[in-house]
PDB file of C-alpha atoms in Angstrom:
ATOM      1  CA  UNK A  89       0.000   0.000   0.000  1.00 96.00           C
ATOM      2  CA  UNK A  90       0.963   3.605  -0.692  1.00 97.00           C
ATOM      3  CA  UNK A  91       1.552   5.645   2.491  1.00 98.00           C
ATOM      4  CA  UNK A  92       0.987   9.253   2.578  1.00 98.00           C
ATOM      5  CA  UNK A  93       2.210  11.516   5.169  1.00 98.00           C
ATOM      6  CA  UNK A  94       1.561  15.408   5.830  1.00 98.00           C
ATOM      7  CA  UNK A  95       3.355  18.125   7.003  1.00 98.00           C
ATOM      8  CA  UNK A  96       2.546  19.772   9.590  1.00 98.00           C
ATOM      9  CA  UNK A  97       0.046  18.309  11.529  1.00 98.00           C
ATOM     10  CA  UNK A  98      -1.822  21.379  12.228  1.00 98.00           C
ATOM     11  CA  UNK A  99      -0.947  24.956  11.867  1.00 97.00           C
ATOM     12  CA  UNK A 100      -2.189  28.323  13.263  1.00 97.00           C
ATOM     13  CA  UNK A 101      -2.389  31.283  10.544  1.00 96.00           C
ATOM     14  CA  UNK A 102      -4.358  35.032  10.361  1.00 95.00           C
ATOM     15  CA  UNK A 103      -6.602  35.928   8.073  1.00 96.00           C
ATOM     16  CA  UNK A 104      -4.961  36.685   5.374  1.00 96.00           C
ATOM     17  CA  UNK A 105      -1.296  34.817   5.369  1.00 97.00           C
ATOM     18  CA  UNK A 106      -0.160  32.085   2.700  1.00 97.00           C
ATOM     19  CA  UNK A 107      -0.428  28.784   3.639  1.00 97.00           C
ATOM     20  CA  UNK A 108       1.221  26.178   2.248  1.00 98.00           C
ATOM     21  CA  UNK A 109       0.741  22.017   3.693  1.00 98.00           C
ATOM     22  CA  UNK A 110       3.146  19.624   2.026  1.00 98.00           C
ATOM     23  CA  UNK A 111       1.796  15.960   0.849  1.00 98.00           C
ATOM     24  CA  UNK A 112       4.591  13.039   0.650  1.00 98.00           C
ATOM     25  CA  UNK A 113       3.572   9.997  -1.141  1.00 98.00           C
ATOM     26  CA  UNK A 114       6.476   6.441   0.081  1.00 98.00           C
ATOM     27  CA  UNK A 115       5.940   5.951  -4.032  1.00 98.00           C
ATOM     28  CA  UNK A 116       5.326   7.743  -6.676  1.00 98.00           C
ATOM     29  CA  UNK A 117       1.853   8.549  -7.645  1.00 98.00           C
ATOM     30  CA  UNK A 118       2.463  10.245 -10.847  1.00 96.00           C
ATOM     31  CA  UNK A 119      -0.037  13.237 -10.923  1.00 96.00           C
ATOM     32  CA  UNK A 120      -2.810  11.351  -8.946  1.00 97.00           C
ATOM     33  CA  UNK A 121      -3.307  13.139  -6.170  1.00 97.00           C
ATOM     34  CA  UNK A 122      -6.383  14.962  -4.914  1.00 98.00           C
ATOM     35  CA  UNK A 123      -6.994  17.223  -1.705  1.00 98.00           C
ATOM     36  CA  UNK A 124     -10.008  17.761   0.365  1.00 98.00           C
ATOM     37  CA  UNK A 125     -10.914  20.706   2.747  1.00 98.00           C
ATOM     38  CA  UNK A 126     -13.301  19.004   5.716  1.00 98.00           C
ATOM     39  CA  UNK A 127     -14.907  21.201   8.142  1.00 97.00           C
ATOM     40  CA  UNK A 128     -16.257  19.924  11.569  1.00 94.00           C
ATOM     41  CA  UNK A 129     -18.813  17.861  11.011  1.00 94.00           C
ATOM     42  CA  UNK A 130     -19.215  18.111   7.468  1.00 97.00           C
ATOM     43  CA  UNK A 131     -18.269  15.619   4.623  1.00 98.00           C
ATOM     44  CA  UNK A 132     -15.264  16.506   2.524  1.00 98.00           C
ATOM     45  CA  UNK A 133     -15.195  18.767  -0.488  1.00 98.00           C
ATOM     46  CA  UNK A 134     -12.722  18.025  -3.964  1.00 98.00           C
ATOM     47  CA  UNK A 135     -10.414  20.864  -4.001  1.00 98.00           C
ATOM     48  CA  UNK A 136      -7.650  20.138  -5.920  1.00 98.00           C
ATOM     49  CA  UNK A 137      -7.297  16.815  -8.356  1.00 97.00           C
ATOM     50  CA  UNK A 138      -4.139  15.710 -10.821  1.00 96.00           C
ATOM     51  CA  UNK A 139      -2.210  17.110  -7.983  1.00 97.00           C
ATOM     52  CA  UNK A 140      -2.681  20.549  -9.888  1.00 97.00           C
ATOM     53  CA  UNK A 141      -6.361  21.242 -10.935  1.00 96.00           C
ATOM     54  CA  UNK A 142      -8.680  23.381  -9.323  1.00 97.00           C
ATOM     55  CA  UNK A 143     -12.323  21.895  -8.820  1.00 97.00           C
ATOM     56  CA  UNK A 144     -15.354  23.699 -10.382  1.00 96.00           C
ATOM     57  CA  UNK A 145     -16.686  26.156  -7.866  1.00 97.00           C
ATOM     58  CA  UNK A 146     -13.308  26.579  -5.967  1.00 98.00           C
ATOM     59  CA  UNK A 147     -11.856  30.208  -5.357  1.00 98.00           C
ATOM     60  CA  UNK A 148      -8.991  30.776  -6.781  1.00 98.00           C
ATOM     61  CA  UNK A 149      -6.910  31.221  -3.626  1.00 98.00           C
ATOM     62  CA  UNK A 150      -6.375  27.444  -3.606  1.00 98.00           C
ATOM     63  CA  UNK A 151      -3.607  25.755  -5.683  1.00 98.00           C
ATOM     64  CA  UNK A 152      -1.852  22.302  -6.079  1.00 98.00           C
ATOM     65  CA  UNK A 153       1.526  21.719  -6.936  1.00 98.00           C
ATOM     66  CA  UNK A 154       3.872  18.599  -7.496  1.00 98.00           C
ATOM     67  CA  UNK A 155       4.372  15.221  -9.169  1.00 97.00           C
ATOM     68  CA  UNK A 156       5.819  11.775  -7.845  1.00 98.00           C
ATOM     69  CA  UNK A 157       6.280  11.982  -4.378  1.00 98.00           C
ATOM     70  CA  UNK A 158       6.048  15.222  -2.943  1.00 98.00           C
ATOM     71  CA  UNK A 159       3.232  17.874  -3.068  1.00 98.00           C
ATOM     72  CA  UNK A 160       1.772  21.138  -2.115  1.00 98.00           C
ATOM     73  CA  UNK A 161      -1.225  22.912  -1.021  1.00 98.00           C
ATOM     74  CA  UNK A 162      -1.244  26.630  -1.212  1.00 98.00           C
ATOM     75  CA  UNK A 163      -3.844  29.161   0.289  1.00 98.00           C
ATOM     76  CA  UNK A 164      -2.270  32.393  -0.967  1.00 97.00           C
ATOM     77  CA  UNK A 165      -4.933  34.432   1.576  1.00 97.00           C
ATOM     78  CA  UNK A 166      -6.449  32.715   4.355  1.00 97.00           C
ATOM     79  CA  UNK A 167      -9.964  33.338   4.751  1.00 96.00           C
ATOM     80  CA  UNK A 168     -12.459  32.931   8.103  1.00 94.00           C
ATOM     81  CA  UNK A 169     -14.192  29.800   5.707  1.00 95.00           C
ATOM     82  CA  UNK A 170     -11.065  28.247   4.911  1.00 96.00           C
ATOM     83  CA  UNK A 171     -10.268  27.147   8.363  1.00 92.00           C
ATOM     84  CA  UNK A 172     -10.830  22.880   8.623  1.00 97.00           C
ATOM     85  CA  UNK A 173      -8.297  19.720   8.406  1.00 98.00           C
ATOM     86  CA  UNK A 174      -6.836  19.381   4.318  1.00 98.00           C
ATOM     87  CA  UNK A 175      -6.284  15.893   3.317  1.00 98.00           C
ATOM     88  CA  UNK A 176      -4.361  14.847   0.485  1.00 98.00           C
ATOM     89  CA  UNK A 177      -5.707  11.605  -1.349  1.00 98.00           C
ATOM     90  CA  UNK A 178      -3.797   9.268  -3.750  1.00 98.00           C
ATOM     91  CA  UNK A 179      -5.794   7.817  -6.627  1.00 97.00           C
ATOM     92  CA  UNK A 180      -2.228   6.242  -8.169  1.00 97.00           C
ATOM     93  CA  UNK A 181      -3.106   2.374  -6.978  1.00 95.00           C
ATOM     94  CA  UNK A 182      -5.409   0.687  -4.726  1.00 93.00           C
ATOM     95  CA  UNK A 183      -6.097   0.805  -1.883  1.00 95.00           C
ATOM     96  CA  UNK A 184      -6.522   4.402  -2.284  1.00 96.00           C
ATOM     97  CA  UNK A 185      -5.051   6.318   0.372  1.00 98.00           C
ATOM     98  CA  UNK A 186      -5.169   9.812   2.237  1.00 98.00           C
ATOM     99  CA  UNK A 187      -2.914  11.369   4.069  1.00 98.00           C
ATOM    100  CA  UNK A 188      -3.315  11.661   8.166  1.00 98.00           C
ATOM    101  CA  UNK A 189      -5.042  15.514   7.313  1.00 98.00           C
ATOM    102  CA  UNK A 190      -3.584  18.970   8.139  1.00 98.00           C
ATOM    103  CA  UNK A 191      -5.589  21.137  10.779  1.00 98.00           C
ATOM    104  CA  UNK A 192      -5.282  24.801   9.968  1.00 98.00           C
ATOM    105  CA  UNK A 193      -6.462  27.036  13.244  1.00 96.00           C
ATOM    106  CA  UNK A 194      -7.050  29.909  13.693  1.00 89.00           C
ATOM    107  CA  UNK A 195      -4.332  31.882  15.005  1.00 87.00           C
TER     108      UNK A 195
ATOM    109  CA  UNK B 145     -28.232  19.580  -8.265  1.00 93.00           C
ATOM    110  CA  UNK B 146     -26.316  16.295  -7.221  1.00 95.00           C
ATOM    111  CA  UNK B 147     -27.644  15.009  -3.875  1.00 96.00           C
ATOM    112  CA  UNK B 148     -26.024  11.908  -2.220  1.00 97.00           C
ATOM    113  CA  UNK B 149     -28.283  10.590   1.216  1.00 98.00           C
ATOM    114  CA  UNK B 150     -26.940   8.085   3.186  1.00 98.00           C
ATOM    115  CA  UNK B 151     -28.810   6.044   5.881  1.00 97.00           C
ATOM    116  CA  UNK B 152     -29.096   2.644   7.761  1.00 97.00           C
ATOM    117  CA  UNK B 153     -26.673   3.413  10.276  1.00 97.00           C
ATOM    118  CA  UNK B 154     -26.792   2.611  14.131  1.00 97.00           C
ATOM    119  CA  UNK B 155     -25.379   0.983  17.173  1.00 98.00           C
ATOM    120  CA  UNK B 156     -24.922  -2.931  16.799  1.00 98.00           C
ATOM    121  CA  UNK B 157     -23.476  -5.154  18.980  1.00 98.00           C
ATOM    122  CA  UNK B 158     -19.806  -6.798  18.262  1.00 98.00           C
ATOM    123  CA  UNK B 159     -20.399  -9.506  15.847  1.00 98.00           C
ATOM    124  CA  UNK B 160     -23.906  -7.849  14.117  1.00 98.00           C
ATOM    125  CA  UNK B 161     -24.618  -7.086  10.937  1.00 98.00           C
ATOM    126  CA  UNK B 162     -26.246  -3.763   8.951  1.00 98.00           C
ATOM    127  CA  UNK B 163     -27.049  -2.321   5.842  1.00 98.00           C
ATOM    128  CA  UNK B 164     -26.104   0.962   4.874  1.00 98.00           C
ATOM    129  CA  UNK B 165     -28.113   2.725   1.892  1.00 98.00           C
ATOM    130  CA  UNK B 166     -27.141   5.820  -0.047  1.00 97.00           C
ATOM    131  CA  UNK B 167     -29.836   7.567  -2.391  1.00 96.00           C
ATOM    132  CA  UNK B 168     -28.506   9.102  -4.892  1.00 94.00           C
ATOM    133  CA  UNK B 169     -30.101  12.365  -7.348  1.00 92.00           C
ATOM    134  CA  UNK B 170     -29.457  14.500  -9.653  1.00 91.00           C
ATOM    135  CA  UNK B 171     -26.689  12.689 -11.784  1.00 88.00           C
ATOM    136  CA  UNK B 172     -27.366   8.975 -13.666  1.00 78.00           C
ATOM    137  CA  UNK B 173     -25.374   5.806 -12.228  1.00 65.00           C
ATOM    138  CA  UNK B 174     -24.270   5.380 -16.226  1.00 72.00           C
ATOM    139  CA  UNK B 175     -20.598   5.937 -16.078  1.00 77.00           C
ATOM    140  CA  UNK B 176     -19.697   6.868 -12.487  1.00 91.00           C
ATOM    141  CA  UNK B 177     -18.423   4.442  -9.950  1.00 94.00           C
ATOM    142  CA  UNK B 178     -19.430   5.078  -6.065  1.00 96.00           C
ATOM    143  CA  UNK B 179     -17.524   4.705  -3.078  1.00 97.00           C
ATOM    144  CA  UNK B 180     -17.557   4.420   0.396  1.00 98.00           C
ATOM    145  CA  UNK B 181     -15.620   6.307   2.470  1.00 98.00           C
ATOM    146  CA  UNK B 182     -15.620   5.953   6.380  1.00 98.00           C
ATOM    147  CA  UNK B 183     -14.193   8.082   9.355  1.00 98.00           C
ATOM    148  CA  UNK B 184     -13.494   6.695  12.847  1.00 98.00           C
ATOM    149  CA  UNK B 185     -14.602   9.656  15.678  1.00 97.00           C
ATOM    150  CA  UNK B 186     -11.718  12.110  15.606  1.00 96.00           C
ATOM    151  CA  UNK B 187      -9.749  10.427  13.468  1.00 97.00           C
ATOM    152  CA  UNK B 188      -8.197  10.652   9.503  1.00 97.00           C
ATOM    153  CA  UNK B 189     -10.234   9.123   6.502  1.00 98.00           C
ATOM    154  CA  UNK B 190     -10.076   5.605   5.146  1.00 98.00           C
ATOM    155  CA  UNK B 191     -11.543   4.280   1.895  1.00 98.00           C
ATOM    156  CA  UNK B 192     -13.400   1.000   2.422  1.00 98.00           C
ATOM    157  CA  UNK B 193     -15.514  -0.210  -0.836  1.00 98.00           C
ATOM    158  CA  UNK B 194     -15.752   0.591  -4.447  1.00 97.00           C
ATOM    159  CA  UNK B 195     -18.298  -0.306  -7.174  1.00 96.00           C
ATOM    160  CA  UNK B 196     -18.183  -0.096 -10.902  1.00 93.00           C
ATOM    161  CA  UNK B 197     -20.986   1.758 -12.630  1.00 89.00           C
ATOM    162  CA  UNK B 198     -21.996  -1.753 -13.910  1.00 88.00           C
ATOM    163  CA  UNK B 199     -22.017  -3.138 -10.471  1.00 88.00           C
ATOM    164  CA  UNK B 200     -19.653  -6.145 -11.513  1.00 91.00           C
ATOM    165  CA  UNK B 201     -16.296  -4.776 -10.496  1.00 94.00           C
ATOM    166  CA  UNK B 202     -15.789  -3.828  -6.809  1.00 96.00           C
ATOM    167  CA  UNK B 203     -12.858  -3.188  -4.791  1.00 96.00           C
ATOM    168  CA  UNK B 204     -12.452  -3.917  -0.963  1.00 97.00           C
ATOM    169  CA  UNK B 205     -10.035  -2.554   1.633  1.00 97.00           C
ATOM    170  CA  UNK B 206      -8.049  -5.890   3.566  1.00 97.00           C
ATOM    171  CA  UNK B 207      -9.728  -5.203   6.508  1.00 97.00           C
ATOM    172  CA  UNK B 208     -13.040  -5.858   5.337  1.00 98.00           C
ATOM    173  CA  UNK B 209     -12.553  -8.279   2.502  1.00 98.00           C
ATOM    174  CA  UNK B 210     -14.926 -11.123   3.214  1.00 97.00           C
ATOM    175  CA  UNK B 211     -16.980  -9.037   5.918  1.00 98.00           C
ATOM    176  CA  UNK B 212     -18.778  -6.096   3.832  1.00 98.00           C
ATOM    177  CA  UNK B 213     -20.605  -6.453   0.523  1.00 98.00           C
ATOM    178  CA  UNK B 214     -21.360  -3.308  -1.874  1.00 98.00           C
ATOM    179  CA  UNK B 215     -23.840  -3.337  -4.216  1.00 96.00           C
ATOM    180  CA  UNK B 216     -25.605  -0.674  -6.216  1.00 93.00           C
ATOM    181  CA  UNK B 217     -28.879  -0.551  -7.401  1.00 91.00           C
ATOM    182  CA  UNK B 218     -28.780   1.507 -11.070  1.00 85.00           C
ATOM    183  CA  UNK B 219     -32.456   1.558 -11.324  1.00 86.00           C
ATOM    184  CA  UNK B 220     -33.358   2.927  -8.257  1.00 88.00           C
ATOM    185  CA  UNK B 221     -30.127   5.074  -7.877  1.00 90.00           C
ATOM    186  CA  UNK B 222     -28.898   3.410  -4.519  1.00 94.00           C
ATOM    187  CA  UNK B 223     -25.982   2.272  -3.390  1.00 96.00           C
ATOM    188  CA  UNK B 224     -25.551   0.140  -0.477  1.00 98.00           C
ATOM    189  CA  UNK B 225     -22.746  -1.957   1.746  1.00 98.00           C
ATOM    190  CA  UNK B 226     -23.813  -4.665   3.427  1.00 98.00           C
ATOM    191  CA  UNK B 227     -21.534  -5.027   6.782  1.00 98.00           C
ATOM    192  CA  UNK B 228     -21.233  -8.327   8.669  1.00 98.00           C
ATOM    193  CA  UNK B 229     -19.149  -9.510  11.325  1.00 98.00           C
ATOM    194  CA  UNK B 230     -18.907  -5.803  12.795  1.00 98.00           C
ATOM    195  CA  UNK B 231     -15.908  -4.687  14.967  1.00 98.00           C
ATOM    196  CA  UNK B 232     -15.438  -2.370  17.425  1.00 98.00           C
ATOM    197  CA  UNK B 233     -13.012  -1.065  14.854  1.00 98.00           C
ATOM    198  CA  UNK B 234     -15.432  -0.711  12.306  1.00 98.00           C
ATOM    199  CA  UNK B 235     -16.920   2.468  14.325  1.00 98.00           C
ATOM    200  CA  UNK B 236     -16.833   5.373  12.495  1.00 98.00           C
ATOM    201  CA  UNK B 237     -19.232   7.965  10.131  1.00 98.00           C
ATOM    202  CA  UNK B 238     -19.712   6.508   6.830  1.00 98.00           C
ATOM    203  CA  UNK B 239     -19.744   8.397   3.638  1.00 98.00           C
ATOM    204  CA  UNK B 240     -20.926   7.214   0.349  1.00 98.00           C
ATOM    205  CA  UNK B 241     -18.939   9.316  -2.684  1.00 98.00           C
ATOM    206  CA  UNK B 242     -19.381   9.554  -6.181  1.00 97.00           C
ATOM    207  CA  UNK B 243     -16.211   9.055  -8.106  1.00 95.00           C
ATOM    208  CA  UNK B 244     -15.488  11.129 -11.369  1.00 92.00           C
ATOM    209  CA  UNK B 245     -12.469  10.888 -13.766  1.00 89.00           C
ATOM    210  CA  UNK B 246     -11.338  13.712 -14.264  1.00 87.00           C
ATOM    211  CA  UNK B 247      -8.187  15.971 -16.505  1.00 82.00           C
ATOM    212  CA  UNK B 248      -6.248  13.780 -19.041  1.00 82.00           C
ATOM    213  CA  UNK B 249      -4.907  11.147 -17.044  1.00 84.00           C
ATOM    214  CA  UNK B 250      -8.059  10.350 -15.860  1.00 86.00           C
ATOM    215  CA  UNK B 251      -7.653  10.831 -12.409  1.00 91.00           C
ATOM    216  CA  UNK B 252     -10.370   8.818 -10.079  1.00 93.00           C
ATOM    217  CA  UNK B 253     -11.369  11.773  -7.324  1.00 97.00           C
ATOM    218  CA  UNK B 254     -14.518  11.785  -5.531  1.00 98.00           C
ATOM    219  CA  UNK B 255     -16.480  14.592  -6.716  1.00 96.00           C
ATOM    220  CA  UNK B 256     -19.576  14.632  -4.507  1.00 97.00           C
ATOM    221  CA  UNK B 257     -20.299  13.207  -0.928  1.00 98.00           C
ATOM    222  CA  UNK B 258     -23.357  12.589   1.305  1.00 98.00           C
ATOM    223  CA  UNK B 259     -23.416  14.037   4.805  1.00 97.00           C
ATOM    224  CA  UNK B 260     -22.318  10.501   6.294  1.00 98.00           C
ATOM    225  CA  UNK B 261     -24.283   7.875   8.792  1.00 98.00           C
ATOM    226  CA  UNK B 262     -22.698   7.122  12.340  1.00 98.00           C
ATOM    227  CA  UNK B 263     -21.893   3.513  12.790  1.00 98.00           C
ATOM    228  CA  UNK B 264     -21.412   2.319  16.471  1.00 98.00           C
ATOM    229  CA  UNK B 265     -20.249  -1.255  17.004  1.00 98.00           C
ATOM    230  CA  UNK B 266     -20.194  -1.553  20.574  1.00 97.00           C
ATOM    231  CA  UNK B 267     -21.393  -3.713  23.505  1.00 95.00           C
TER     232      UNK B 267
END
């Protein structure tokens, strides 16, 4: 099985600051790699899929970047709403896999 | 507007068995697979099942190969998992997903969610 790990864990951040949570994959998953925003107590929400492709409805704030092993999500401005645990998801081989999430506080 | 309703979930003793459902709207079955997706209280996300749109492929996480069943119903636009043999590890919210392929390499991401059904195996 693919492992995916995140960096950091969690992180505290103002409105307004760049945010960036790094995605390793233990193999390479090409470009398959997704992330999810989850609020508390909601279901996640597609953000980003090919590691680099913004979903339909998604502000523009968010970006993806990477191939192979190692990825990024940016927030270039932090906003109230974006504050929730990211996950990053491989899609490369099965079992398909997510990373152990990224909780971004408010600081 | 795609809508994804999940339900059948409960507490059940170590050992029981239950059925989730998902209803699904808005969107045919024809050409999507569906996917569960579960989350233990306070903890990360796990995949657990997989269907093909034609209901004749399906993919299982180890852990509950031989113990959960999923099955879709195109006609009525369900999906469901069938979950035997419960654990206490098998507590968590589950989520049934619809799975899209998107950009050129057809990436598998799961596009739309329901709001999830709390399953409590416990004695």
């Amino acid at each position: 099985d693919i492992q995916m790990t995140q960096s950091p864990a969690s992180l505290s951040a103002s409105v307004g600051d760049r945010v960036t949570i790094t995605c390793r994959a233990s193999q390479t998953v090409s470009m398959y790699l997704n992330w999810y925003q989850q609020r508390p107590g909601k279901a996640p929400k597609v953000l980003i899929y090919a590691a680099s492709s913004l979903q339909s409805g998604v502000p523009s704030r968010f970006s993806g970047s990477g191939s192979g092993t190692e990825f990024t999500l940016t927030i270039s401005s932090v906003q109230p709403e974006d504050f929730a645990t990211y996950y990053c998801q491989q899609s490369y081989s099965s079992p398909r896999t997510f990373g152990p999430g990224t909780k971004v506080e408010i600081k | 507007e795609v809508q994804l309703v999940e339900s059948g979930g409960g507490l059940v003793q170590p050992g029981g068995s239950l059925r989730l459902s998902c209803a699904t709207s808005g969107f045919t079955g024809v050409g999507y697979w569906m996917s569960w997706v579960r989350q233990a209280p306070g903890k990360g996300l796990e995949w657990v099942a997989t269907i093909k749109e034609d209901g004749f492929e399906k993919h299982y996480l180890d852990s509950v190969k031989g113990r959960f069943t999923v099955s879709r119903d195109s006609a009525k636009n369900s999906l469901f998992l069938q979950m035997n043999s419960l654990r206490v590890e098998d507590t968590a919210v589950y989520y049934c997903a619809r799975e899209s392929r998107k950009a050129l390499i057809a990436v598998a991401v799961w596009d739309y969610w329901g709001q999830g059904t709390l399953v409590t195996v416990s004695s």
